[in-house]
Each structure stands twice: as C-alpha cells, then as structure tokens.
Amino acid sequence: MAKVLCVLYDDPENGYPTSYARDDLPHIAHYPGGQSLPAPQGIDFTPGHLLGSVSGELGLRAFLESRGHTLVVTSDKDGENSAFDRELPDADVVISQPFWPAYLTPERLARAANLKLAVTAGIGSDHVDLDAAIEHDVTVAEVTFCNSISVAEHVAMTILSLVRNYLPSHRRVLDGGWNIADCVARSYDLEGMHVGTVAAGRIGLAVLRRLKPFDVHLHYTDRHRLPPEVEEELGLVFHPTTADMVPACDVVTVNAPLHPETEGMFDDELIATMKRGAYLINTARARICDRDAVVRALESGQLAGYAGDVWFPQPAGPDHPWRTMPHHGMTPHISGSSLSAQARYAAGTREILESWLDGTPIRPEYLIVQGGKLAGTGAHSYSVAKDHG
C-alpha cells in the first residue's frame, strides 16, 4: 500500500468554510484548443468548495483510504524538523501546490528512498529539482491547463489595476478619503498601449486573447512561434528574444516557466532597456525577476508598477521588500487557486493518482519527468542543467 504525503496551505483564519458565496460553478466542456478536462473515475468532493487547504485535502481521503492507502496532509513544510521532512523518508507519493510549494530539493530527494511520484496540484513543477528527480527516477506530473485561464484572468485584472491606479484609489475610499486628483495622477488608459508577453503558451496566449478587445498592440516572444493564422487573428508582433521585445512595450507580462534560461532574466540591465514608466507583471515565478532590481526600478521610476503573485521563497517573510516597495500590486500566490481552478486541479490530481496506482499510463500532457528524462509537457516546456543521456 502507498503512503501519499500531501502539502497544502493553511485553512482560513476563521476556520474551514461552512458556506460559500455561490452555490455552483459554470460548466466548462473543454479547455481552449480542445484538451479535455480532468476525467477521474470519480470524485469525493463538491466542486466550488475549498479543496486546496489542509481540511479540503484535495478531496482525496475517502478515495485513497478506501483502497487501503495512507494519506498524510500537512501545511508544515519549511524549517528544521518540519512535518514534511519527518514524513518524507517513507512516502511513495508527494503532492503539493505551486501556491504553497513543498520544495523537493536534491537533499530531500536523496532522503526520500521510497518516493516514486511527485504531483503538482496545479501547473508549474519548478519546486521539484528536475535534475534530481531524473537522477532518482521519480516521475513528476502536473495538472496541465487546469488553472491556465485562472492565471490569465488574474494577469488581465492586474494590468488594468496597475495602469488605472485602481488599488491606491480603492485604498483611499477605505481610509475615508476622496481626493480625485491624487487618484488619477497615476491613472492611464490601456487603450493604444503596446503589451508583450514573455512566452505565449497556454497562459500567455490566453492573456493575449483577453487583451485584444482593449484595442492594444500585442507583442510576444517564445521559443516556439505561434501559427501564422493565430498571429494574424490577434495582430501579433513576434520578437525572437525578450531583449528584442521589451523596449517596444508599455506593459510586459511574464508567463514563462522557471528554468536556467529564464532565472534572473529581468535584472537591472534588461529593465533599463524598457520604456520609462513601463509596467511589469509576473505571475510565472518570482526568480525570473531579480528581487532587488525590481525594487530599484520602482523607486527610480524606471518602472511605473510591478505586480503579480509569485514570491521566493513562498510564503514570503514579513520583511520581504516586495511587500513595501512603491507602486506594486502584489498578492499572495492566488492567481491559479480560485475555487473554480481547485475543482479542476483536485480532479486532475485524482486522475493522475488513479493512473499511477492502477499501473495505467498517465496522460502525456500531465507528464514532466518520467523514466529518467523529461517527458510530455516537460520536454516541451522545461530544460535541465545536466546531461542525463
């Protein structure tokens, strides 16, 4: 029988919900492009409920225990003698979310003698050291596309919030103020701006589609160029590199995975080539942007705003400079963990577990590493630092 170790974020401060703002979720037949939604053999949860916190357990307990497996759920993942570290040595499966990542470092993977499967309940598996997973023959899987549109909606919301100076204006109302001039002194229209995405995969392309009706000029860069008919449909300008694209843009949104080629990409040098007063949005991974370079650019006015919901480490400490830097719109890592998305990534996690436990193939689009090498989506999206061939 398998031991499944699941790391989830804490319950709400006032306790696990007993009721919700809405009674149901809209029906979605399939993802854009036709990929089918997760299709587990069954579910033991109510879609629209809080599944991503400790008490939600991703709806997995009844399923796993009915088959005789053990489920351990914790939010304690960091620091000396964490519950995660105590439970890891004999775990067969580790599940965690990008929003509350259980970092599977080379040291942890070396101690996890029984580990065979690492599942990301969501998308983005960079909290797993992929080189070490390859070395230890650990399969890595994620629920591809489950929250891509959720993140794309967050990006569109954040761009408008920054450009229109929404958050400071809302804060003025909460504080009892009314001065209109203070609110609009940093407010602009998005219409007519040049907006570019670093990477135009599922999230990046969805962002471009959502921004098209705002009558903006759209740019993108990606290692895989989009089909000509898509470029024509959206009026896209392709740039071979990020360095080529950012000087042309008023807004840049980062939608790329974290790997050696993207880590630290937005440093002082690259940000200096952007238009003065440009906006930078990063809902991908924090380490794609140099933490202190972002702070310096906001303080100098080179950037008019920075927003996103990804930090390093996660959760960020109370003294993290992104909490107090000027003109930011940061949130905790929430963009891909809406209640709508949770229903999909919980179902996808169960589908992956069903396949693994039954010895049937895991969908290729869910695979990142398998058989000691990058596989499926991982082979398309990631790179590794070492040659394991």
mmCIF file of C-alpha atoms in Angstrom:
data_model
loop_
_atom_site.group_PDB
_atom_site.id
_atom_site.type_symbol
_atom_site.label_atom_id
_atom_site.label_comp_id
_atom_site.label_asym_id
_atom_site.label_seq_id
_atom_site.Cartn_x
_atom_site.Cartn_y
_atom_site.Cartn_z
ATOM 1 C CA MET A 1 0.000 0.000 0.000
ATOM 2 C CA ALA A 2 1.164 3.530 -0.771
ATOM 3 C CA LYS A 3 1.801 6.444 1.563
ATOM 4 C CA VAL A 4 0.693 9.731 -0.011
ATOM 5 C CA LEU A 5 2.119 12.899 1.558
ATOM 6 C CA CYS A 6 0.101 15.986 0.639
ATOM 7 C CA VAL A 7 1.272 19.530 1.436
ATOM 8 C CA LEU A 8 -1.473 22.164 1.308
ATOM 9 C CA TYR A 9 -1.862 25.731 2.523
ATOM 10 C CA ASP A 10 -3.468 26.535 5.869
ATOM 11 C CA ASP A 11 -7.223 26.773 6.409
ATOM 12 C CA PRO A 12 -8.859 30.223 6.636
ATOM 13 C CA GLU A 13 -8.069 32.117 9.827
ATOM 14 C CA ASN A 14 -11.710 31.915 10.906
ATOM 15 C CA GLY A 15 -11.998 28.201 10.217
ATOM 16 C CA TYR A 16 -12.907 25.989 7.281
ATOM 17 C CA PRO A 17 -15.951 27.378 5.415
ATOM 18 C CA THR A 18 -19.410 26.039 6.145
ATOM 19 C CA SER A 19 -20.988 28.031 3.306
ATOM 20 C CA TYR A 20 -19.842 29.701 0.093
ATOM 21 C CA ALA A 21 -20.633 32.857 -1.886
ATOM 22 C CA ARG A 22 -22.015 30.816 -4.795
ATOM 23 C CA ASP A 23 -23.894 27.540 -4.987
ATOM 24 C CA ASP A 24 -22.305 26.124 -8.118
ATOM 25 C CA LEU A 25 -19.660 26.533 -10.820
ATOM 26 C CA PRO A 26 -20.238 27.249 -14.512
ATOM 27 C CA HIS A 27 -19.959 24.197 -16.749
ATOM 28 C CA ILE A 28 -16.875 24.137 -18.967
ATOM 29 C CA ALA A 29 -16.879 21.477 -21.693
ATOM 30 C CA HIS A 30 -13.174 21.572 -22.526
ATOM 31 C CA TYR A 31 -10.111 23.779 -22.444
ATOM 32 C CA PRO A 32 -9.280 26.179 -25.298
ATOM 33 C CA GLY A 33 -7.775 24.152 -28.111
ATOM 34 C CA GLY A 34 -9.850 21.107 -27.256
ATOM 35 C CA GLN A 35 -7.886 19.393 -24.476
ATOM 36 C CA SER A 36 -10.346 17.567 -22.248
ATOM 37 C CA LEU A 37 -10.773 18.450 -18.599
ATOM 38 C CA PRO A 38 -9.624 16.004 -15.907
ATOM 39 C CA ALA A 39 -11.628 12.793 -16.070
ATOM 40 C CA PRO A 40 -11.104 10.739 -12.911
ATOM 41 C CA GLN A 41 -13.168 7.637 -12.280
ATOM 42 C CA GLY A 42 -15.000 9.559 -9.583
ATOM 43 C CA ILE A 43 -14.743 12.471 -7.145
ATOM 44 C CA ASP A 44 -15.468 12.713 -3.418
ATOM 45 C CA PHE A 45 -15.805 16.489 -3.186
ATOM 46 C CA THR A 46 -18.207 19.266 -4.108
ATOM 47 C CA PRO A 47 -16.909 21.474 -6.944
ATOM 48 C CA GLY A 48 -16.682 25.039 -5.715
ATOM 49 C CA HIS A 49 -15.644 24.097 -2.186
ATOM 50 C CA LEU A 50 -12.267 24.983 -0.686
ATOM 51 C CA LEU A 51 -10.160 21.952 -1.616
ATOM 52 C CA GLY A 52 -6.653 23.415 -1.645
ATOM 53 C CA SER A 53 -6.331 23.974 2.100
ATOM 54 C CA VAL A 54 -5.472 21.381 4.726
ATOM 55 C CA SER A 55 -9.050 20.481 5.628
ATOM 56 C CA GLY A 56 -10.040 20.279 1.956
ATOM 57 C CA GLU A 57 -7.448 17.523 1.404
ATOM 58 C CA LEU A 58 -7.991 17.860 -2.381
ATOM 59 C CA GLY A 59 -10.949 15.564 -1.797
ATOM 60 C CA LEU A 60 -8.595 12.568 -1.721
ATOM 61 C CA ARG A 61 -9.013 10.908 1.685
ATOM 62 C CA ALA A 62 -12.072 8.738 1.013
ATOM 63 C CA PHE A 63 -10.653 7.591 -2.327
ATOM 64 C CA LEU A 64 -7.215 6.664 -1.002
ATOM 65 C CA GLU A 65 -8.309 5.094 2.269
ATOM 66 C CA SER A 66 -10.991 3.022 0.539
ATOM 67 C CA ARG A 67 -8.134 1.394 -1.384
ATOM 68 C CA GLY A 68 -6.069 0.845 1.733
ATOM 69 C CA HIS A 69 -3.570 3.663 1.162
ATOM 70 C CA THR A 70 -2.401 6.200 3.727
ATOM 71 C CA LEU A 71 -2.916 9.940 3.275
ATOM 72 C CA VAL A 72 -0.929 12.424 5.361
ATOM 73 C CA VAL A 73 -1.864 16.098 4.933
ATOM 74 C CA THR A 74 0.137 18.982 6.393
ATOM 75 C CA SER A 75 0.917 22.647 5.816
ATOM 76 C CA ASP A 76 4.172 22.405 7.791
ATOM 77 C CA LYS A 77 6.804 22.242 5.065
ATOM 78 C CA ASP A 78 9.695 24.547 5.994
ATOM 79 C CA GLY A 79 12.196 24.905 8.781
ATOM 80 C CA GLU A 80 14.055 22.422 10.878
ATOM 81 C CA ASN A 81 12.122 19.226 11.634
ATOM 82 C CA SER A 82 9.037 20.195 9.611
ATOM 83 C CA ALA A 83 6.218 17.659 9.346
ATOM 84 C CA PHE A 84 7.027 17.350 5.653
ATOM 85 C CA ASP A 85 10.625 16.365 6.386
ATOM 86 C CA ARG A 86 9.552 13.908 9.074
ATOM 87 C CA GLU A 87 7.028 12.174 6.821
ATOM 88 C CA LEU A 88 9.051 12.263 3.587
ATOM 89 C CA PRO A 89 11.506 9.323 4.025
ATOM 90 C CA ASP A 90 8.854 6.598 3.618
ATOM 91 C CA ALA A 91 6.434 8.487 1.330
ATOM 92 C CA ASP A 92 5.670 6.904 -2.036
ATOM 93 C CA VAL A 93 3.906 9.984 -3.433
ATOM 94 C CA VAL A 94 4.278 13.691 -2.675
ATOM 95 C CA ILE A 95 1.586 16.161 -3.706
ATOM 96 C CA SER A 96 1.938 19.919 -3.342
ATOM 97 C CA GLN A 97 0.707 23.110 -4.958
ATOM 98 C CA PRO A 98 2.706 25.918 -6.603
ATOM 99 C CA PHE A 99 0.920 28.304 -4.224
ATOM 100 C CA TRP A 100 2.365 26.519 -1.159
ATOM 101 C CA PRO A 101 5.267 24.567 -2.627
ATOM 102 C CA ALA A 102 6.949 21.705 -0.832
ATOM 103 C CA TYR A 103 10.418 22.182 -2.281
ATOM 104 C CA LEU A 104 11.802 18.814 -3.375
ATOM 105 C CA THR A 105 15.477 19.725 -3.320
ATOM 106 C CA PRO A 106 18.289 17.312 -4.208
ATOM 107 C CA GLU A 107 18.874 16.797 -0.473
ATOM 108 C CA ARG A 108 15.236 15.936 0.195
ATOM 109 C CA LEU A 109 15.020 13.652 -2.828
ATOM 110 C CA ALA A 110 18.123 11.825 -1.644
ATOM 111 C CA ARG A 111 16.382 11.151 1.690
ATOM 112 C CA ALA A 112 13.125 10.059 0.071
ATOM 113 C CA ALA A 113 14.112 6.462 -0.594
ATOM 114 C CA ASN A 114 10.554 5.302 -1.385
ATOM 115 C CA LEU A 115 9.468 8.279 -3.479
ATOM 116 C CA LYS A 116 8.187 7.323 -6.908
ATOM 117 C CA LEU A 117 5.785 10.124 -7.878
ATOM 118 C CA ALA A 118 5.701 13.894 -7.290
ATOM 119 C CA VAL A 119 2.443 15.556 -8.287
ATOM 120 C CA THR A 120 1.863 19.272 -8.678
ATOM 121 C CA ALA A 121 -1.780 20.060 -7.932
ATOM 122 C CA GLY A 122 -1.741 22.894 -10.422
ATOM 123 C CA ILE A 123 0.779 23.824 -13.094
ATOM 124 C CA GLY A 124 4.475 24.595 -12.749
ATOM 125 C CA SER A 125 6.803 21.999 -11.253
ATOM 126 C CA ASP A 126 9.904 24.099 -10.674
ATOM 127 C CA HIS A 127 9.652 23.488 -6.905
ATOM 128 C CA VAL A 128 10.845 19.983 -7.793
ATOM 129 C CA ASP A 129 14.524 19.791 -8.703
ATOM 130 C CA LEU A 130 14.039 18.116 -12.055
ATOM 131 C CA ASP A 131 17.673 17.041 -12.391
ATOM 132 C CA ALA A 132 17.451 15.246 -9.047
ATOM 133 C CA ALA A 133 14.073 13.743 -9.958
ATOM 134 C CA ILE A 134 15.621 12.388 -13.147
ATOM 135 C CA GLU A 135 18.602 11.035 -11.213
ATOM 136 C CA HIS A 136 16.363 9.240 -8.685
ATOM 137 C CA ASP A 137 13.857 8.059 -11.321
ATOM 138 C CA VAL A 138 10.948 9.931 -9.731
ATOM 139 C CA THR A 139 8.004 10.595 -12.027
ATOM 140 C CA VAL A 140 6.902 14.244 -11.933
ATOM 141 C CA ALA A 141 3.415 15.178 -13.100
ATOM 142 C CA GLU A 142 1.187 18.240 -13.014
ATOM 143 C CA VAL A 143 -2.423 19.004 -13.948
ATOM 144 C CA THR A 144 -1.705 20.823 -17.195
ATOM 145 C CA PHE A 145 -4.124 23.615 -18.192
ATOM 146 C CA CYS A 146 -6.220 23.241 -15.002
ATOM 147 C CA ASN A 147 -5.670 26.848 -13.927
ATOM 148 C CA SER A 148 -4.148 28.482 -17.003
ATOM 149 C CA ILE A 149 -7.250 30.559 -17.694
ATOM 150 C CA SER A 150 -7.499 31.434 -13.988
ATOM 151 C CA VAL A 151 -3.985 32.899 -14.159
ATOM 152 C CA ALA A 152 -4.682 34.659 -17.457
ATOM 153 C CA GLU A 153 -7.713 36.364 -15.920
ATOM 154 C CA HIS A 154 -5.561 37.457 -12.974
ATOM 155 C CA VAL A 155 -2.978 38.917 -15.371
ATOM 156 C CA ALA A 156 -5.617 40.931 -17.233
ATOM 157 C CA MET A 157 -7.072 42.163 -13.938
ATOM 158 C CA THR A 158 -3.634 43.120 -12.645
ATOM 159 C CA ILE A 159 -2.649 45.021 -15.789
ATOM 160 C CA LEU A 160 -5.815 47.112 -15.581
ATOM 161 C CA SER A 161 -5.361 47.612 -11.833
ATOM 162 C CA LEU A 162 -1.842 48.988 -12.298
ATOM 163 C CA VAL A 163 -2.475 51.115 -15.369
ATOM 164 C CA ARG A 164 -5.689 52.615 -13.957
ATOM 165 C CA ASN A 165 -4.174 53.049 -10.460
ATOM 166 C CA TYR A 166 -7.098 51.107 -9.025
ATOM 167 C CA LEU A 167 -5.607 49.768 -5.798
ATOM 168 C CA PRO A 168 -4.469 53.139 -4.337
ATOM 169 C CA SER A 169 -7.834 54.636 -5.319
ATOM 170 C CA HIS A 170 -9.702 51.857 -3.530
ATOM 171 C CA ARG A 171 -7.463 52.268 -0.513
ATOM 172 C CA ARG A 172 -8.382 55.984 -0.402
ATOM 173 C CA VAL A 173 -12.063 55.033 -0.078
ATOM 174 C CA LEU A 174 -11.299 52.554 2.689
ATOM 175 C CA ASP A 175 -9.326 55.237 4.508
ATOM 176 C CA GLY A 176 -12.236 57.705 4.301
ATOM 177 C CA GLY A 177 -10.684 59.984 1.682
ATOM 178 C CA TRP A 178 -11.960 61.361 -1.617
ATOM 179 C CA ASN A 179 -9.231 63.406 -3.346
ATOM 180 C CA ILE A 180 -9.746 62.625 -7.026
ATOM 181 C CA ALA A 181 -6.543 64.312 -8.185
ATOM 182 C CA ASP A 182 -4.439 62.023 -6.014
ATOM 183 C CA CYS A 183 -6.167 59.002 -7.538
ATOM 184 C CA VAL A 184 -5.879 59.968 -11.194
ATOM 185 C CA ALA A 185 -2.372 61.462 -11.123
ATOM 186 C CA ARG A 186 -1.011 57.985 -11.983
ATOM 187 C CA SER A 187 -4.015 56.683 -13.977
ATOM 188 C CA TYR A 188 -3.876 55.996 -17.730
ATOM 189 C CA ASP A 189 -5.941 54.198 -20.360
ATOM 190 C CA LEU A 190 -4.739 50.814 -21.516
ATOM 191 C CA GLU A 191 -6.104 51.561 -24.999
ATOM 192 C CA GLY A 192 -3.338 52.062 -27.538
ATOM 193 C CA MET A 193 -0.561 50.695 -25.342
ATOM 194 C CA HIS A 194 1.895 48.074 -26.522
ATOM 195 C CA VAL A 195 1.625 44.922 -24.434
ATOM 196 C CA GLY A 196 4.019 41.991 -24.716
ATOM 197 C CA THR A 197 4.151 38.544 -23.177
ATOM 198 C CA VAL A 198 7.289 36.605 -22.396
ATOM 199 C CA ALA A 199 6.118 33.160 -23.549
ATOM 200 C CA ALA A 200 2.897 32.509 -25.414
ATOM 201 C CA GLY A 201 1.955 29.067 -24.223
ATOM 202 C CA ARG A 202 -1.391 28.273 -22.656
ATOM 203 C CA ILE A 203 -1.328 31.202 -20.230
ATOM 204 C CA GLY A 204 0.455 33.722 -22.432
ATOM 205 C CA LEU A 205 -1.823 33.097 -25.402
ATOM 206 C CA ALA A 206 -4.897 33.304 -23.170
ATOM 207 C CA VAL A 207 -3.660 36.675 -21.895
ATOM 208 C CA LEU A 208 -3.223 37.938 -25.454
ATOM 209 C CA ARG A 209 -6.747 36.826 -26.370
ATOM 210 C CA ARG A 210 -8.225 38.584 -23.338
ATOM 211 C CA LEU A 211 -6.389 41.843 -24.051
ATOM 212 C CA LYS A 212 -7.217 42.019 -27.767
ATOM 213 C CA PRO A 213 -10.639 43.701 -27.194
ATOM 214 C CA PHE A 214 -8.938 46.572 -25.359
ATOM 215 C CA ASP A 215 -7.505 47.841 -28.656
ATOM 216 C CA VAL A 216 -3.887 47.404 -27.651
ATOM 217 C CA HIS A 217 -0.880 46.473 -29.773
ATOM 218 C CA LEU A 218 0.144 42.914 -28.913
ATOM 219 C CA HIS A 219 3.680 41.501 -28.910
ATOM 220 C CA TYR A 220 5.153 38.163 -27.875
ATOM 221 C CA THR A 221 8.347 36.187 -27.670
ATOM 222 C CA ASP A 222 8.558 32.417 -27.309
ATOM 223 C CA ARG A 223 10.906 29.584 -28.199
ATOM 224 C CA HIS A 224 8.008 28.137 -30.231
ATOM 225 C CA ARG A 225 6.490 30.597 -32.689
ATOM 226 C CA LEU A 226 2.693 30.607 -32.923
ATOM 227 C CA PRO A 227 0.964 29.550 -36.160
ATOM 228 C CA PRO A 228 0.646 32.339 -38.754
ATOM 229 C CA GLU A 229 -3.152 32.263 -38.558
ATOM 230 C CA VAL A 230 -3.022 32.993 -34.810
ATOM 231 C CA GLU A 231 -0.578 35.854 -35.319
ATOM 232 C CA GLU A 232 -2.885 37.295 -37.972
ATOM 233 C CA GLU A 233 -6.052 36.804 -35.895
ATOM 234 C CA LEU A 234 -4.648 38.699 -32.917
ATOM 235 C CA GLY A 235 -2.394 41.101 -34.811
ATOM 236 C CA LEU A 236 0.684 39.840 -33.003
ATOM 237 C CA VAL A 237 4.219 41.093 -33.468
ATOM 238 C CA PHE A 238 6.762 38.311 -32.873
ATOM 239 C CA HIS A 239 10.168 39.062 -31.343
ATOM 240 C CA PRO A 240 12.914 36.428 -31.333
ATOM 241 C CA THR A 241 14.075 37.285 -27.794
ATOM 242 C CA THR A 242 12.830 39.010 -24.675
ATOM 243 C CA ALA A 243 15.585 41.601 -25.049
ATOM 244 C CA ASP A 244 14.243 42.440 -28.513
ATOM 245 C CA MET A 245 10.665 42.796 -27.283
ATOM 246 C CA VAL A 246 10.719 44.747 -24.039
ATOM 247 C CA PRO A 247 11.925 48.127 -25.397
ATOM 248 C CA ALA A 248 8.793 48.277 -27.557
ATOM 249 C CA CYS A 249 6.312 47.618 -24.767
ATOM 250 C CA ASP A 250 4.399 49.735 -22.272
ATOM 251 C CA VAL A 251 3.352 46.590 -20.403
ATOM 252 C CA VAL A 252 5.270 43.312 -20.149
ATOM 253 C CA THR A 253 3.716 40.186 -18.678
ATOM 254 C CA VAL A 254 5.851 37.166 -17.797
ATOM 255 C CA ASN A 255 4.228 33.799 -18.474
ATOM 256 C CA ALA A 256 7.269 31.545 -18.845
ATOM 257 C CA PRO A 257 8.351 28.582 -16.735
ATOM 258 C CA LEU A 258 11.346 28.946 -14.460
ATOM 259 C CA HIS A 259 14.399 27.168 -15.829
ATOM 260 C CA PRO A 260 18.084 28.044 -16.256
ATOM 261 C CA GLU A 261 17.370 30.221 -19.300
ATOM 262 C CA THR A 262 14.772 32.396 -17.545
ATOM 263 C CA GLU A 263 16.107 32.605 -13.975
ATOM 264 C CA GLY A 264 17.137 36.188 -13.201
ATOM 265 C CA MET A 265 16.143 37.357 -16.693
ATOM 266 C CA PHE A 266 14.665 40.682 -15.566
ATOM 267 C CA ASP A 267 17.727 42.200 -13.956
ATOM 268 C CA ASP A 268 18.943 45.806 -13.811
ATOM 269 C CA GLU A 269 20.336 45.584 -17.323
ATOM 270 C CA LEU A 270 17.163 44.302 -19.005
ATOM 271 C CA ILE A 271 14.827 46.565 -17.024
ATOM 272 C CA ALA A 272 16.953 49.548 -18.069
ATOM 273 C CA THR A 273 16.066 48.821 -21.717
ATOM 274 C CA MET A 274 12.321 49.039 -21.020
ATOM 275 C CA LYS A 275 10.375 52.244 -21.610
ATOM 276 C CA ARG A 276 10.500 54.576 -18.635
ATOM 277 C CA GLY A 277 7.210 54.110 -16.836
ATOM 278 C CA ALA A 278 6.533 50.640 -18.187
ATOM 279 C CA TYR A 279 4.601 48.088 -16.125
ATOM 280 C CA LEU A 280 5.904 44.610 -15.351
ATOM 281 C CA ILE A 281 3.552 41.778 -14.370
ATOM 282 C CA ASN A 282 4.898 38.430 -13.201
ATOM 283 C CA THR A 283 2.518 35.601 -12.342
ATOM 284 C CA ALA A 284 5.019 32.985 -13.519
ATOM 285 C CA ARG A 285 7.814 32.507 -10.977
ATOM 286 C CA ALA A 286 9.461 35.124 -8.779
ATOM 287 C CA ARG A 287 13.042 34.200 -9.612
ATOM 288 C CA ILE A 288 12.543 35.158 -13.260
ATOM 289 C CA CYS A 289 12.849 38.711 -11.909
ATOM 290 C CA ASP A 290 15.743 39.932 -9.803
ATOM 291 C CA ARG A 291 14.119 40.873 -6.500
ATOM 292 C CA ASP A 292 16.215 43.933 -5.711
ATOM 293 C CA ALA A 293 16.371 45.139 -9.321
ATOM 294 C CA VAL A 294 12.570 45.384 -9.302
ATOM 295 C CA VAL A 295 12.657 47.443 -6.096
ATOM 296 C CA ARG A 296 15.291 49.777 -7.525
ATOM 297 C CA ALA A 297 13.334 50.271 -10.755
ATOM 298 C CA LEU A 298 10.143 51.189 -8.887
ATOM 299 C CA GLU A 299 11.985 53.589 -6.607
ATOM 300 C CA SER A 300 13.721 55.306 -9.531
ATOM 301 C CA GLY A 301 10.603 55.490 -11.700
ATOM 302 C CA GLN A 302 12.018 53.267 -14.431
ATOM 303 C CA LEU A 303 9.025 51.016 -13.744
ATOM 304 C CA ALA A 304 5.637 52.640 -13.083
ATOM 305 C CA GLY A 305 4.348 49.483 -11.457
ATOM 306 C CA TYR A 306 5.064 45.849 -10.690
ATOM 307 C CA ALA A 307 2.517 43.208 -9.818
ATOM 308 C CA GLY A 308 1.978 39.513 -9.662
ATOM 309 C CA ASP A 309 1.525 36.880 -7.046
ATOM 310 C CA VAL A 310 4.718 34.842 -7.120
ATOM 311 C CA TRP A 311 7.420 35.213 -4.483
ATOM 312 C CA PHE A 312 10.570 33.439 -3.395
ATOM 313 C CA PRO A 313 10.502 31.771 -1.036
ATOM 314 C CA GLN A 314 6.812 31.051 -0.566
ATOM 315 C CA PRO A 315 5.374 32.101 1.778
ATOM 316 C CA ALA A 316 7.358 35.338 1.770
ATOM 317 C CA GLY A 317 8.647 36.620 5.086
ATOM 318 C CA PRO A 318 7.172 39.776 6.639
ATOM 319 C CA ASP A 319 10.320 41.731 5.746
ATOM 320 C CA HIS A 320 10.299 40.801 2.035
ATOM 321 C CA PRO A 321 10.936 44.100 0.168
ATOM 322 C CA TRP A 322 8.143 43.425 -2.322
ATOM 323 C CA ARG A 323 5.642 43.973 0.477
ATOM 324 C CA THR A 324 6.680 47.616 0.941
ATOM 325 C CA MET A 325 8.121 48.759 -2.404
ATOM 326 C CA PRO A 326 6.207 51.617 -4.102
ATOM 327 C CA HIS A 327 3.550 51.215 -6.789
ATOM 328 C CA HIS A 328 3.076 47.472 -6.532
ATOM 329 C CA GLY A 329 0.017 45.243 -6.783
ATOM 330 C CA MET A 330 1.338 42.066 -5.200
ATOM 331 C CA THR A 331 -0.938 39.369 -3.786
ATOM 332 C CA PRO A 332 -0.171 36.017 -2.166
ATOM 333 C CA HIS A 333 0.110 33.236 -4.737
ATOM 334 C CA ILE A 334 -3.608 33.099 -5.527
ATOM 335 C CA SER A 335 -3.979 33.555 -9.280
ATOM 336 C CA GLY A 336 -4.305 29.853 -10.037
ATOM 337 C CA SER A 337 -6.136 28.786 -6.889
ATOM 338 C CA SER A 338 -9.635 30.151 -7.400
ATOM 339 C CA LEU A 339 -12.376 27.808 -6.239
ATOM 340 C CA SER A 340 -13.090 27.124 -9.915
ATOM 341 C CA ALA A 341 -9.494 26.089 -10.533
ATOM 342 C CA GLN A 342 -9.372 23.985 -7.376
ATOM 343 C CA ALA A 343 -12.151 21.749 -8.652
ATOM 344 C CA ARG A 344 -10.128 21.072 -11.789
ATOM 345 C CA TYR A 345 -6.745 20.525 -10.175
ATOM 346 C CA ALA A 346 -8.224 18.313 -7.459
ATOM 347 C CA ALA A 347 -9.899 16.182 -10.113
ATOM 348 C CA GLY A 348 -6.694 16.098 -12.155
ATOM 349 C CA THR A 349 -4.636 15.068 -9.145
ATOM 350 C CA ARG A 350 -7.020 12.186 -8.527
ATOM 351 C CA GLU A 351 -6.831 11.195 -12.207
ATOM 352 C CA ILE A 352 -3.019 11.076 -12.011
ATOM 353 C CA LEU A 353 -3.152 9.001 -8.820
ATOM 354 C CA GLU A 354 -5.686 6.602 -10.325
ATOM 355 C CA SER A 355 -3.423 6.033 -13.318
ATOM 356 C CA TRP A 356 -0.319 5.545 -11.196
ATOM 357 C CA LEU A 357 -1.974 3.257 -8.659
ATOM 358 C CA ASP A 358 -3.636 1.182 -11.379
ATOM 359 C CA GLY A 359 -0.459 0.925 -13.450
ATOM 360 C CA THR A 360 -2.018 2.624 -16.465
ATOM 361 C CA PRO A 361 -0.323 5.427 -18.458
ATOM 362 C CA ILE A 362 -0.512 8.961 -17.109
ATOM 363 C CA ARG A 363 -1.708 11.382 -19.778
ATOM 364 C CA PRO A 364 1.311 12.721 -21.714
ATOM 365 C CA GLU A 365 0.142 16.293 -21.210
ATOM 366 C CA TYR A 366 0.407 15.765 -17.433
ATOM 367 C CA LEU A 367 3.955 14.426 -17.524
ATOM 368 C CA ILE A 368 7.044 16.487 -16.723
ATOM 369 C CA VAL A 369 9.586 13.743 -15.908
ATOM 370 C CA GLN A 370 9.240 10.004 -16.457
ATOM 371 C CA GLY A 371 11.678 7.169 -16.990
ATOM 372 C CA GLY A 372 14.697 9.252 -16.053
ATOM 373 C CA LYS A 373 14.145 12.044 -18.584
ATOM 374 C CA LEU A 374 11.907 14.973 -19.426
ATOM 375 C CA ALA A 375 8.632 13.741 -20.886
ATOM 376 C CA GLY A 376 5.357 15.038 -22.279
ATOM 377 C CA THR A 377 4.761 18.674 -21.397
ATOM 378 C CA GLY A 378 8.092 18.741 -19.563
ATOM 379 C CA ALA A 379 10.025 18.029 -22.744
ATOM 380 C CA HIS A 380 8.243 20.965 -24.406
ATOM 381 C CA SER A 381 8.458 23.498 -21.582
ATOM 382 C CA TYR A 382 11.491 22.770 -19.399
ATOM 383 C CA SER A 383 15.222 22.373 -19.684
ATOM 384 C CA VAL A 384 17.594 20.747 -17.222
ATOM 385 C CA ALA A 385 21.066 21.709 -16.174
ATOM 386 C CA LYS A 386 22.717 18.323 -16.611
ATOM 387 C CA ASP A 387 23.011 15.799 -19.393
ATOM 388 C CA HIS A 388 21.367 12.606 -18.199
ATOM 389 C CA GLY A 389 21.640 10.838 -21.542
#
